[in-house]
CSV table of N, CA and C in Angstrom, one decimal:
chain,number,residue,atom,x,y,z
I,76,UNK,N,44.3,20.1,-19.5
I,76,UNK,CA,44.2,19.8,-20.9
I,76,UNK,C,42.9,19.1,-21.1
I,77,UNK,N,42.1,19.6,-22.0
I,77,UNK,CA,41.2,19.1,-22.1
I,77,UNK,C,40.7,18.6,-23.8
I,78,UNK,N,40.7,17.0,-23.2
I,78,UNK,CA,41.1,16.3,-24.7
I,78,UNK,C,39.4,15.6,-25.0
I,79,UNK,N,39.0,15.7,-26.2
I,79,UNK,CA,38.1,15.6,-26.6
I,79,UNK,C,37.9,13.9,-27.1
I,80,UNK,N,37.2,12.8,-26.7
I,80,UNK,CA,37.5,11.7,-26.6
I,80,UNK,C,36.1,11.4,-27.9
I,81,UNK,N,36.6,10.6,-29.2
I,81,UNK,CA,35.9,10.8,-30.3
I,81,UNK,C,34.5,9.8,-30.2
I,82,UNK,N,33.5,10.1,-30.6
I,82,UNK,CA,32.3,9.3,-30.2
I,82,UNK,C,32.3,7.9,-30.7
I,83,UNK,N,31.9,6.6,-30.6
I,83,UNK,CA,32.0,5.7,-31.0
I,83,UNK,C,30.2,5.3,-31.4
I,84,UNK,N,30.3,4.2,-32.5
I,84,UNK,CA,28.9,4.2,-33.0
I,84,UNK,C,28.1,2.8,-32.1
I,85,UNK,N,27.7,3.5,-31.1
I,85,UNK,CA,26.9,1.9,-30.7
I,85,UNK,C,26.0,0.8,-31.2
I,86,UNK,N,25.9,1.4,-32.8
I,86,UNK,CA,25.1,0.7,-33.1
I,86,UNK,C,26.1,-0.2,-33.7
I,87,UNK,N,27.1,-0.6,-33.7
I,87,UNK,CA,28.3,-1.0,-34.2
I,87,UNK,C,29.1,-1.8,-32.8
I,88,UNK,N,28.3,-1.6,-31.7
I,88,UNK,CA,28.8,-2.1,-30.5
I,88,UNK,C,27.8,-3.4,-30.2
I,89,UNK,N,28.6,-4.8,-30.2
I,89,UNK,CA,27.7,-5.6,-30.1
I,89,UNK,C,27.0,-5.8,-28.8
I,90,UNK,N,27.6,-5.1,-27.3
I,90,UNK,CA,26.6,-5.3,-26.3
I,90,UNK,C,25.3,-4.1,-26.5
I,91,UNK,N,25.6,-2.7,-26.8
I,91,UNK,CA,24.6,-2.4,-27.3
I,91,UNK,C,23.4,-2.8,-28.0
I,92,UNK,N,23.8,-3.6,-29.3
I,92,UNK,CA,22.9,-4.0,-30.0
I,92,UNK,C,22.4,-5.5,-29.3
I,93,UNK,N,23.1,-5.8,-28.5
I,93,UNK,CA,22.2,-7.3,-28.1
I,93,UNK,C,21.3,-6.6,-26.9
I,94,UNK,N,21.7,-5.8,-26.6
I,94,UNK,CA,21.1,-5.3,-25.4
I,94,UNK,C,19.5,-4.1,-25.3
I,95,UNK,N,20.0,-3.5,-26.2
I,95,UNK,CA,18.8,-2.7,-27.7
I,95,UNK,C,17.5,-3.7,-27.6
I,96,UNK,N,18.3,-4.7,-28.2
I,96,UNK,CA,17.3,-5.7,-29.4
I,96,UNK,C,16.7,-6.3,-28.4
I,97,UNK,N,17.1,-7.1,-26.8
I,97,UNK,CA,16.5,-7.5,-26.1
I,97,UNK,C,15.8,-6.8,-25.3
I,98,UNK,N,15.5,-5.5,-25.6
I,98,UNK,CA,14.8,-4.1,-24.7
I,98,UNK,C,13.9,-4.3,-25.4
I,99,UNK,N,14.1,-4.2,-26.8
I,99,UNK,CA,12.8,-3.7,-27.6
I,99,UNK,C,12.1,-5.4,-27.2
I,100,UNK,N,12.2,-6.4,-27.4
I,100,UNK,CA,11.7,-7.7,-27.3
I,100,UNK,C,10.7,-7.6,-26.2
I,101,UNK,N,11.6,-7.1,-25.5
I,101,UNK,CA,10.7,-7.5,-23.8
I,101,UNK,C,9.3,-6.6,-24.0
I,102,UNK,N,9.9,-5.4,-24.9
I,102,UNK,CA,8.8,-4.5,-24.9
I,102,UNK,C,7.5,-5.3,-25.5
I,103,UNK,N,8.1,-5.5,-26.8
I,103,UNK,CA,7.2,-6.4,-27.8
I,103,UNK,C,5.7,-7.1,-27.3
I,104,UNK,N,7.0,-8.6,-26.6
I,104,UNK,CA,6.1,-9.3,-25.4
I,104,UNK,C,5.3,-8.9,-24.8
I,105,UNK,N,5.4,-7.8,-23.8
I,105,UNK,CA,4.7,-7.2,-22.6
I,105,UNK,C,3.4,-6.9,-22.8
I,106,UNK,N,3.7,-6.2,-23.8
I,106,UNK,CA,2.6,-5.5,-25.3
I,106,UNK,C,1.3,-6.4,-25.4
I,107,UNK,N,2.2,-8.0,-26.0
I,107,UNK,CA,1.5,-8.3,-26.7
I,107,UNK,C,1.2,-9.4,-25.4
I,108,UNK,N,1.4,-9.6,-24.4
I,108,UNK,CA,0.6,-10.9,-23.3
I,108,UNK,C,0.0,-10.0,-22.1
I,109,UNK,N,-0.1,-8.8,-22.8
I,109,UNK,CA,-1.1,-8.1,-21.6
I,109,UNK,C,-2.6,-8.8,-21.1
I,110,UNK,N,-2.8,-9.3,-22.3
I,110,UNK,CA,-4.3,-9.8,-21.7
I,110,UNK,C,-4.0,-10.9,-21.2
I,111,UNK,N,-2.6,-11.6,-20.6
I,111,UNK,CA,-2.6,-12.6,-19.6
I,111,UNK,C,-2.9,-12.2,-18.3
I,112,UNK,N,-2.4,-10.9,-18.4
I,112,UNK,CA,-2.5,-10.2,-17.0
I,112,UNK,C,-1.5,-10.3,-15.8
I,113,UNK,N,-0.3,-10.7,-17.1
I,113,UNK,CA,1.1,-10.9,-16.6
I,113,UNK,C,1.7,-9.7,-16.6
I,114,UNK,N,3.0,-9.7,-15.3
I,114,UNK,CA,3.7,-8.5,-15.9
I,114,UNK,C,5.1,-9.3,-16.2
I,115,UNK,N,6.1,-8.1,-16.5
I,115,UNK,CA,7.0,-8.8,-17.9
I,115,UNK,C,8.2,-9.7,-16.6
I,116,UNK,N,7.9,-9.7,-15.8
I,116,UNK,CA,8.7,-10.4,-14.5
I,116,UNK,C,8.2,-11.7,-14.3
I,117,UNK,N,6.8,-11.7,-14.3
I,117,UNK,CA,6.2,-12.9,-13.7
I,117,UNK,C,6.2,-13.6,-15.2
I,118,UNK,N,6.3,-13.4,-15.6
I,118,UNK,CA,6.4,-14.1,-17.6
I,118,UNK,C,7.6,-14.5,-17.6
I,119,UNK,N,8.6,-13.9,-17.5
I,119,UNK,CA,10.1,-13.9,-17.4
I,119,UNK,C,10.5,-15.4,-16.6
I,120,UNK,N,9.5,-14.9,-15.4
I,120,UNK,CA,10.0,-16.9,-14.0
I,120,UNK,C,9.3,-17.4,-14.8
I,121,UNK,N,7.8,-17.4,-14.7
I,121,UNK,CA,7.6,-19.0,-15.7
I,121,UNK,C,8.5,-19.3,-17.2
I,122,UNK,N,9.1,-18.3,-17.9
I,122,UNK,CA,9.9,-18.8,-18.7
I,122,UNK,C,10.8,-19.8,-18.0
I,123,UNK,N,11.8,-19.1,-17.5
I,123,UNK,CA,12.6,-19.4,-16.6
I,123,UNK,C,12.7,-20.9,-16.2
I,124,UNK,N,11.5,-20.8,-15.4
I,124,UNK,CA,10.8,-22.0,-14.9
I,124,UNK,C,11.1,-23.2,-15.4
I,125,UNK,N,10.4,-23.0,-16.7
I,125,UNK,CA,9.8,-23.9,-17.7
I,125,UNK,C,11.3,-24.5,-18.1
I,126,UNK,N,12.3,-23.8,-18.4
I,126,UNK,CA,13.4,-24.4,-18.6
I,126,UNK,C,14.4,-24.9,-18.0
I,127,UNK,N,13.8,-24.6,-16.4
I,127,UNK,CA,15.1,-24.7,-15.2
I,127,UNK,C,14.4,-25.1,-14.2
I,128,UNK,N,13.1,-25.8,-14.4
I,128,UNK,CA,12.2,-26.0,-13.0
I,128,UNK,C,13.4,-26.5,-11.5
I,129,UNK,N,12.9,-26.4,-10.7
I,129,UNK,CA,13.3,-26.8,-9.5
I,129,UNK,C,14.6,-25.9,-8.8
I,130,UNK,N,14.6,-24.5,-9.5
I,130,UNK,CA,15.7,-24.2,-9.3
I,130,UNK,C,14.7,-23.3,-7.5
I,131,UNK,N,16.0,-22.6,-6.9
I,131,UNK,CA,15.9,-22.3,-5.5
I,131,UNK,C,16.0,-20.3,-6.2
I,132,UNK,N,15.1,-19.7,-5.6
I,132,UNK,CA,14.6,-18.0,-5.5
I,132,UNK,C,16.0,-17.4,-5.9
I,133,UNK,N,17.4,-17.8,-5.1
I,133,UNK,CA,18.1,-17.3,-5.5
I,133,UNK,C,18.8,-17.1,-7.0
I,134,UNK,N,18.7,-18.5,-7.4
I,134,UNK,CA,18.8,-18.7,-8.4
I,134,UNK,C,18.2,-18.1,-9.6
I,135,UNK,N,17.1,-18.3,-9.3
I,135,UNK,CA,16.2,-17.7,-10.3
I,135,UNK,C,16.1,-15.9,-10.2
I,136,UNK,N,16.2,-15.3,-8.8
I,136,UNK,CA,16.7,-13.9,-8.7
I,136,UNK,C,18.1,-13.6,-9.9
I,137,UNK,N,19.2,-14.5,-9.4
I,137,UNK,CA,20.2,-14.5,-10.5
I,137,UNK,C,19.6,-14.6,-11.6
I,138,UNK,N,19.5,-15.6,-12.2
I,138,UNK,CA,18.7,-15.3,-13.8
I,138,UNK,C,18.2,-13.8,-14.5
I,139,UNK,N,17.0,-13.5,-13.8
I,139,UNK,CA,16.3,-12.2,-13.9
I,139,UNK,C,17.0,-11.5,-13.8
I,140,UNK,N,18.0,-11.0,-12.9
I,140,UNK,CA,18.7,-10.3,-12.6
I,140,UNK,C,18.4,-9.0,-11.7
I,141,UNK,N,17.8,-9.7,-10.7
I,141,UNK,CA,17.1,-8.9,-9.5
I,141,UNK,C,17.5,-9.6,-8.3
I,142,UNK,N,17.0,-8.7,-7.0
I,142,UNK,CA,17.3,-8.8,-6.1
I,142,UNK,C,16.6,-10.4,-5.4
I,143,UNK,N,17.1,-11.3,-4.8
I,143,UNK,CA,16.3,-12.3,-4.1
I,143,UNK,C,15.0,-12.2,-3.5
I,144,UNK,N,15.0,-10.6,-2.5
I,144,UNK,CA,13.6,-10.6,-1.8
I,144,UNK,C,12.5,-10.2,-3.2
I,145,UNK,N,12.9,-9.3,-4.2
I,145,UNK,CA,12.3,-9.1,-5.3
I,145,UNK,C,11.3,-10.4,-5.8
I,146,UNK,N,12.3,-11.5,-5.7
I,146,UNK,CA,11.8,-12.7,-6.3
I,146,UNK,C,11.1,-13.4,-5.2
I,147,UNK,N,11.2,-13.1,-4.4
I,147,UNK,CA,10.4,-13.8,-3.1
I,147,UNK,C,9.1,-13.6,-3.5
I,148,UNK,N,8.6,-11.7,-3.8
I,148,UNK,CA,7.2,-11.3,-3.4
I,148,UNK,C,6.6,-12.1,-5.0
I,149,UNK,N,7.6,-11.8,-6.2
I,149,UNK,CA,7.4,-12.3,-7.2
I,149,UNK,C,6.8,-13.9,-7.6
I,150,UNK,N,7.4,-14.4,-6.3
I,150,UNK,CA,7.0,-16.0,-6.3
I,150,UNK,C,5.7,-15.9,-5.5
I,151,UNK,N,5.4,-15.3,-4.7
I,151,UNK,CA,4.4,-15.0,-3.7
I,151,UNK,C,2.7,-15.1,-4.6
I,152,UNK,N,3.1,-13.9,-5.6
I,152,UNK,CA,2.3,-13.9,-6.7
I,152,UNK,C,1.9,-14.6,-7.4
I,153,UNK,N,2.8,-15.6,-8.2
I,153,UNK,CA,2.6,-16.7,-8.9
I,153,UNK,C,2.4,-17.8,-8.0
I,154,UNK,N,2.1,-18.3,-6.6
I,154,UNK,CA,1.8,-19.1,-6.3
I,154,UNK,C,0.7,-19.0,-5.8
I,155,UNK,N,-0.1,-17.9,-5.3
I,155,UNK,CA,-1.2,-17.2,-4.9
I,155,UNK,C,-2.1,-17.7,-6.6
I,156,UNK,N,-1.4,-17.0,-7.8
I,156,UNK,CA,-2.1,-17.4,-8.8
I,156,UNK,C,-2.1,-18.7,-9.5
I,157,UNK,N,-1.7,-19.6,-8.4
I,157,UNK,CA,-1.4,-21.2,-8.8
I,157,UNK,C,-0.8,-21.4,-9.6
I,158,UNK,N,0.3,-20.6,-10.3
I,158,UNK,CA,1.2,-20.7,-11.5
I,158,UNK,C,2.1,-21.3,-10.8
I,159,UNK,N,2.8,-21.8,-10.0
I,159,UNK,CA,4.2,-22.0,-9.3
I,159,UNK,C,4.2,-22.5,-7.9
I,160,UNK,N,4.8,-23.2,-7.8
I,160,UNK,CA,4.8,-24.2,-6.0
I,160,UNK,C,6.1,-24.3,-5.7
I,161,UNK,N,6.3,-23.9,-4.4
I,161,UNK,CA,7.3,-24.3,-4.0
I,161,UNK,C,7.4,-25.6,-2.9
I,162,UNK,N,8.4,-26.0,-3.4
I,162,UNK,CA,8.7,-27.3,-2.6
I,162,UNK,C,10.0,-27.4,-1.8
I,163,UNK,N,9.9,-28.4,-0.3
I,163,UNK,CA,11.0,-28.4,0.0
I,163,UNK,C,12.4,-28.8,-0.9
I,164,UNK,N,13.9,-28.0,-0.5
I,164,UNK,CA,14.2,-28.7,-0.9
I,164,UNK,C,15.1,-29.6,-0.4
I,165,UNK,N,15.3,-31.1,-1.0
I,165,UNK,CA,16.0,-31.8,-0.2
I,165,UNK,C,17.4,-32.1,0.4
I,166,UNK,N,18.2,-30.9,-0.2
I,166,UNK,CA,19.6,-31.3,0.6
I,166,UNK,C,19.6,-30.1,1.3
I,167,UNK,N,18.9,-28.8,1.5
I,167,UNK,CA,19.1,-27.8,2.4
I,167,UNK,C,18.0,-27.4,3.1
I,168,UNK,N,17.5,-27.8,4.3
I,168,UNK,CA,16.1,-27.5,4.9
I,168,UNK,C,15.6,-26.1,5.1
I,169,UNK,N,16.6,-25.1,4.9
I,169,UNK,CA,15.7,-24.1,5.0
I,169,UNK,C,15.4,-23.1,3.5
I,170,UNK,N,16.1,-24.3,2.1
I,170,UNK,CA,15.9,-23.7,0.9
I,170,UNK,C,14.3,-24.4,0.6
I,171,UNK,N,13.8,-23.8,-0.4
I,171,UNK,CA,12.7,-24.0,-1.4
I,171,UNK,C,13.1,-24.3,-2.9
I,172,UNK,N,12.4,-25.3,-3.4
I,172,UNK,CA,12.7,-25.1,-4.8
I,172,UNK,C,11.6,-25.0,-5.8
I,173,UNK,N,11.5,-24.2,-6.7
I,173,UNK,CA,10.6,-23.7,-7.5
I,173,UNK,C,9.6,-24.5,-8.9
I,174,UNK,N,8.4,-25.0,-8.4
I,174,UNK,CA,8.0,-25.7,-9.8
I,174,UNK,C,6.5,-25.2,-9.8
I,175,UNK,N,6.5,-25.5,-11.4
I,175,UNK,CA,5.0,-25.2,-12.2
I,175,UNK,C,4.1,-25.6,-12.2
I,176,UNK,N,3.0,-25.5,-12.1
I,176,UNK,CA,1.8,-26.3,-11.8
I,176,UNK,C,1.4,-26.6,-12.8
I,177,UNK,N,0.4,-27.3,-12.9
I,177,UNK,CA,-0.6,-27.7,-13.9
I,177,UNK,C,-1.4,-26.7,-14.5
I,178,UNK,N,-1.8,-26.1,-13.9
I,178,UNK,CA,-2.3,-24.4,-14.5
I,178,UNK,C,-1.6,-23.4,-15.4
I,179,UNK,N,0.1,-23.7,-15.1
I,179,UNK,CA,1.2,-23.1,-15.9
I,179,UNK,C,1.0,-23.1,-16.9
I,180,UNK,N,0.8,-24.5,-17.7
I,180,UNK,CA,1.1,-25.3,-18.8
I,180,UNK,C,0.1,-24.2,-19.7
I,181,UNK,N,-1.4,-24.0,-19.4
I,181,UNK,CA,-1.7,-23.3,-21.1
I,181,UNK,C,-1.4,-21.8,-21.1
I,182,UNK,N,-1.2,-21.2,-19.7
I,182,UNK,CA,-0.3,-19.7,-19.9
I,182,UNK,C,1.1,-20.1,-20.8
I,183,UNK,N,1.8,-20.7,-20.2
I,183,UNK,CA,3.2,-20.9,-21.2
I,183,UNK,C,3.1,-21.2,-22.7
I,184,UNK,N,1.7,-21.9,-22.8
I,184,UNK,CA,1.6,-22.2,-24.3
I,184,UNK,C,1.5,-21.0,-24.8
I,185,UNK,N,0.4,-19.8,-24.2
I,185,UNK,CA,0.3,-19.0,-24.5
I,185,UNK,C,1.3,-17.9,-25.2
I,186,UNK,N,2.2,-17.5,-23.7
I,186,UNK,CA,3.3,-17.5,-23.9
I,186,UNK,C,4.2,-17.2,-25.1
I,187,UNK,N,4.5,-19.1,-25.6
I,187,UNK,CA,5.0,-19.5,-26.6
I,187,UNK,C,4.7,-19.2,-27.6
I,188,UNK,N,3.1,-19.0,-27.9
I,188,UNK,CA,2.6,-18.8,-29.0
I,188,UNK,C,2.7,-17.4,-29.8
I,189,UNK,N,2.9,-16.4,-28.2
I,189,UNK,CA,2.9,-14.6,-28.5
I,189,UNK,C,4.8,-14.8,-29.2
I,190,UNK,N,5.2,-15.6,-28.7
I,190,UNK,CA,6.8,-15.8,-29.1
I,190,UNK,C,7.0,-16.1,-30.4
I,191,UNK,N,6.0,-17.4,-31.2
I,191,UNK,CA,6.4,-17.6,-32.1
I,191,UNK,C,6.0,-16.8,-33.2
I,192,UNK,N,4.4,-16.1,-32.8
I,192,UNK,CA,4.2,-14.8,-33.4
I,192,UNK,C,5.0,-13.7,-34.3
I,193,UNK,N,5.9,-13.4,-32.7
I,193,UNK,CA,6.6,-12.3,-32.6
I,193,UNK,C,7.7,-12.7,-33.7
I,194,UNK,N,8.4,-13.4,-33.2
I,194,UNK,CA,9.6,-14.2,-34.1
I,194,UNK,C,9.1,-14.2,-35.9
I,195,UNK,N,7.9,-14.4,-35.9
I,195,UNK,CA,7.9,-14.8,-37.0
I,195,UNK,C,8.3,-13.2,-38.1
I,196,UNK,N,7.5,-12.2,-37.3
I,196,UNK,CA,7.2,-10.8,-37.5
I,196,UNK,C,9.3,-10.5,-37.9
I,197,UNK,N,10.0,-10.5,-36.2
I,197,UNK,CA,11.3,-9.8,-36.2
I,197,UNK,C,12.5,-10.7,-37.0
I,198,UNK,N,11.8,-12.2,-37.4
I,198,UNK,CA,12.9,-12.7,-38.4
I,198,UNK,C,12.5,-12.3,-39.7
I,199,UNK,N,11.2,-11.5,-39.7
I,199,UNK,CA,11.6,-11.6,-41.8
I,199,UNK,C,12.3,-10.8,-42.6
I,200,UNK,N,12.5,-11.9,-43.7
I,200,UNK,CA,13.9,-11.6,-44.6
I,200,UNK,C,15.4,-12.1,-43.9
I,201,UNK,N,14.9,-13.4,-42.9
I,201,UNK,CA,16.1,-13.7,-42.2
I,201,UNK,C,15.6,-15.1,-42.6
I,202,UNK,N,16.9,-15.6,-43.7
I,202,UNK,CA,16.5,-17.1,-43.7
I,202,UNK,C,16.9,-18.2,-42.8
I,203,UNK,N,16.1,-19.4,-43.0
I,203,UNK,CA,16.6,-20.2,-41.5
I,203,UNK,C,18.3,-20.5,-41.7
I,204,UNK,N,18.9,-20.8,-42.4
I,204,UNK,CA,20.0,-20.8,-42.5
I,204,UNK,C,20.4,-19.8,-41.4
I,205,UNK,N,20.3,-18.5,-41.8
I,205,UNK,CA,21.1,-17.2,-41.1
I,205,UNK,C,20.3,-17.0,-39.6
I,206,UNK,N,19.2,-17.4,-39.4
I,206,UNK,CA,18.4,-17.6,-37.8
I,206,UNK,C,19.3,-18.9,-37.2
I,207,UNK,N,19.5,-20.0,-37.9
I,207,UNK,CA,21.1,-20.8,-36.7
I,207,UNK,C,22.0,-20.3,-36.6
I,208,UNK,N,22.3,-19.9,-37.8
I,208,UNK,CA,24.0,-19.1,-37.6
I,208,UNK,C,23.6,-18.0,-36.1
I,209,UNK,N,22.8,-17.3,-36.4
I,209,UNK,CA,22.5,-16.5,-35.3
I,209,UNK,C,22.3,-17.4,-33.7
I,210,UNK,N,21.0,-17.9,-33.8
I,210,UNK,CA,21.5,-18.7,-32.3
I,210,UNK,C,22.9,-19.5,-32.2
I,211,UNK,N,23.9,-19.8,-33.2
I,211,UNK,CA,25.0,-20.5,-32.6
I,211,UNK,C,26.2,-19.2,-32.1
I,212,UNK,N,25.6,-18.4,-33.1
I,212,UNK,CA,26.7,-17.5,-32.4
I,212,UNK,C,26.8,-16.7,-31.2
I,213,UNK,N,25.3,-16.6,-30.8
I,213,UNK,CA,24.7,-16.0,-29.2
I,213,UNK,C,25.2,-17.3,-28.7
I,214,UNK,N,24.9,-18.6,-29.0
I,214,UNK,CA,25.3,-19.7,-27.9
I,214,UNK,C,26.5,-19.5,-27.2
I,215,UNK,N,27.4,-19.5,-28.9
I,215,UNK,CA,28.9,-19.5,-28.5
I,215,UNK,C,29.3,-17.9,-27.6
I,216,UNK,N,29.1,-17.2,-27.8
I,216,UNK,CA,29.1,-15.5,-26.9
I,216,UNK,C,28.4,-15.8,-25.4
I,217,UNK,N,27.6,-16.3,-25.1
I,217,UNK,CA,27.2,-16.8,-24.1
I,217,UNK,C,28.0,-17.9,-23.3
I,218,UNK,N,28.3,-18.9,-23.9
I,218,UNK,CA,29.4,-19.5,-23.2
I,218,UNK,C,31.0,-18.8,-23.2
I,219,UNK,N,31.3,-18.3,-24.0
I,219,UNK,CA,32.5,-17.3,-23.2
I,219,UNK,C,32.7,-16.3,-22.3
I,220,UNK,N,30.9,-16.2,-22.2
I,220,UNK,CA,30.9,-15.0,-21.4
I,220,UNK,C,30.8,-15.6,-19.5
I,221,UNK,N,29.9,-16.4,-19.7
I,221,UNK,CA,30.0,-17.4,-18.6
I,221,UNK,C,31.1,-17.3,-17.8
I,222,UNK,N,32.3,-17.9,-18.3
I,222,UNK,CA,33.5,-17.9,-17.2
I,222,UNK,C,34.1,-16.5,-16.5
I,223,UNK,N,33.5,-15.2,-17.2
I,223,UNK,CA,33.4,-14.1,-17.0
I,223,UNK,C,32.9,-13.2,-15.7
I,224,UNK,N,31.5,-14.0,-15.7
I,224,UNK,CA,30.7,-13.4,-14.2
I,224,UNK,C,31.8,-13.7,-13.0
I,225,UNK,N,30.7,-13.2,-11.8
I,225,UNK,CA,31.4,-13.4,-10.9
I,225,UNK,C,30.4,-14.6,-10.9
I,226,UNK,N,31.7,-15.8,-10.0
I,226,UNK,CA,30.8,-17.0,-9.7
I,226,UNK,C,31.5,-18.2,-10.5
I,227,UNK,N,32.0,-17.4,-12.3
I,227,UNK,CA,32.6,-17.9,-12.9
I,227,UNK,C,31.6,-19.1,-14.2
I,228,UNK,N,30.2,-19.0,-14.2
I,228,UNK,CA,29.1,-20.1,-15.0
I,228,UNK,C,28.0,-18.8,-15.3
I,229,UNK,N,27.0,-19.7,-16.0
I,229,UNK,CA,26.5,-18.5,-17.2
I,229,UNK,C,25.2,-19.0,-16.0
């Protein structure tokens, strides 16, 4: 028997559409911090970074959502480019943990600046009012989603 299963509208599906919108974003970015001479990975960790310094490769592989050795050669790069140092870390001798240099600081401004750009361009006709409602409601979707993964935290 062959039953015909009716189409559904993704654009009407909210992981779709979060998932869309964060595609096209990254695209956005990539685009627009080419002349850092970053690619959209190594932008990604110094974000990352910048809000989570000290975390350990694995961690930060989790975030991205790639493989650990991925983020190895990834850190390899940014520290070669003095963007990133790794340091011992102190409760496990054979981990590293991940921090920014002083060099970091005016790429991330940079960064920031292609972000607030961008933002200013993909919120119009979005009043601030409705841009919190928006971050509170990804906050709150985010934290439910959290106990979700495996591991059980966001």
């Amino acid at each position: 028997m062959n039953m015909t299963i009716p189409p559904r509208n993704p654009g009407l599906n909210i992981g779709f559409l979060v998932s869309d919108t964060s595609r096209m974003l990254r695209r956005i970015f990539n685009e627009r911090l080419t002349h850092l001479g970053l690619t959209q990975a190594q932008w990604r960790a110094l974000a990352h970074l910048s809000r989570n310094e000290g975390l350990n490769q694995v961690s930060l592989a989790d975030r991205l959502d790639v493989q650990p050795i991925t983020v190895a050669r990834l850190i390899d790069k940014l520290v070669a480019a003095q963007l990133v140092e790794r340091r011992p870390d102190p409760n496990d001798r054979r981990a590293q943990r991940l921090y920014l240099t002083a060099q970091a600081a005016p790429v991330l401004e940079q960064i920031w600046d292609v972000a607030d750009e961008t933002y200013a361009v993909v919120l119009k006709g979005i009043s601030d009012e409705e841009r919190d409602q928006l971050i509170e409601l990804l906050t709150r979707l985010q934290a439910n989603i959290g106990p979700l993964q495996p591991g059980g935290s966001s």
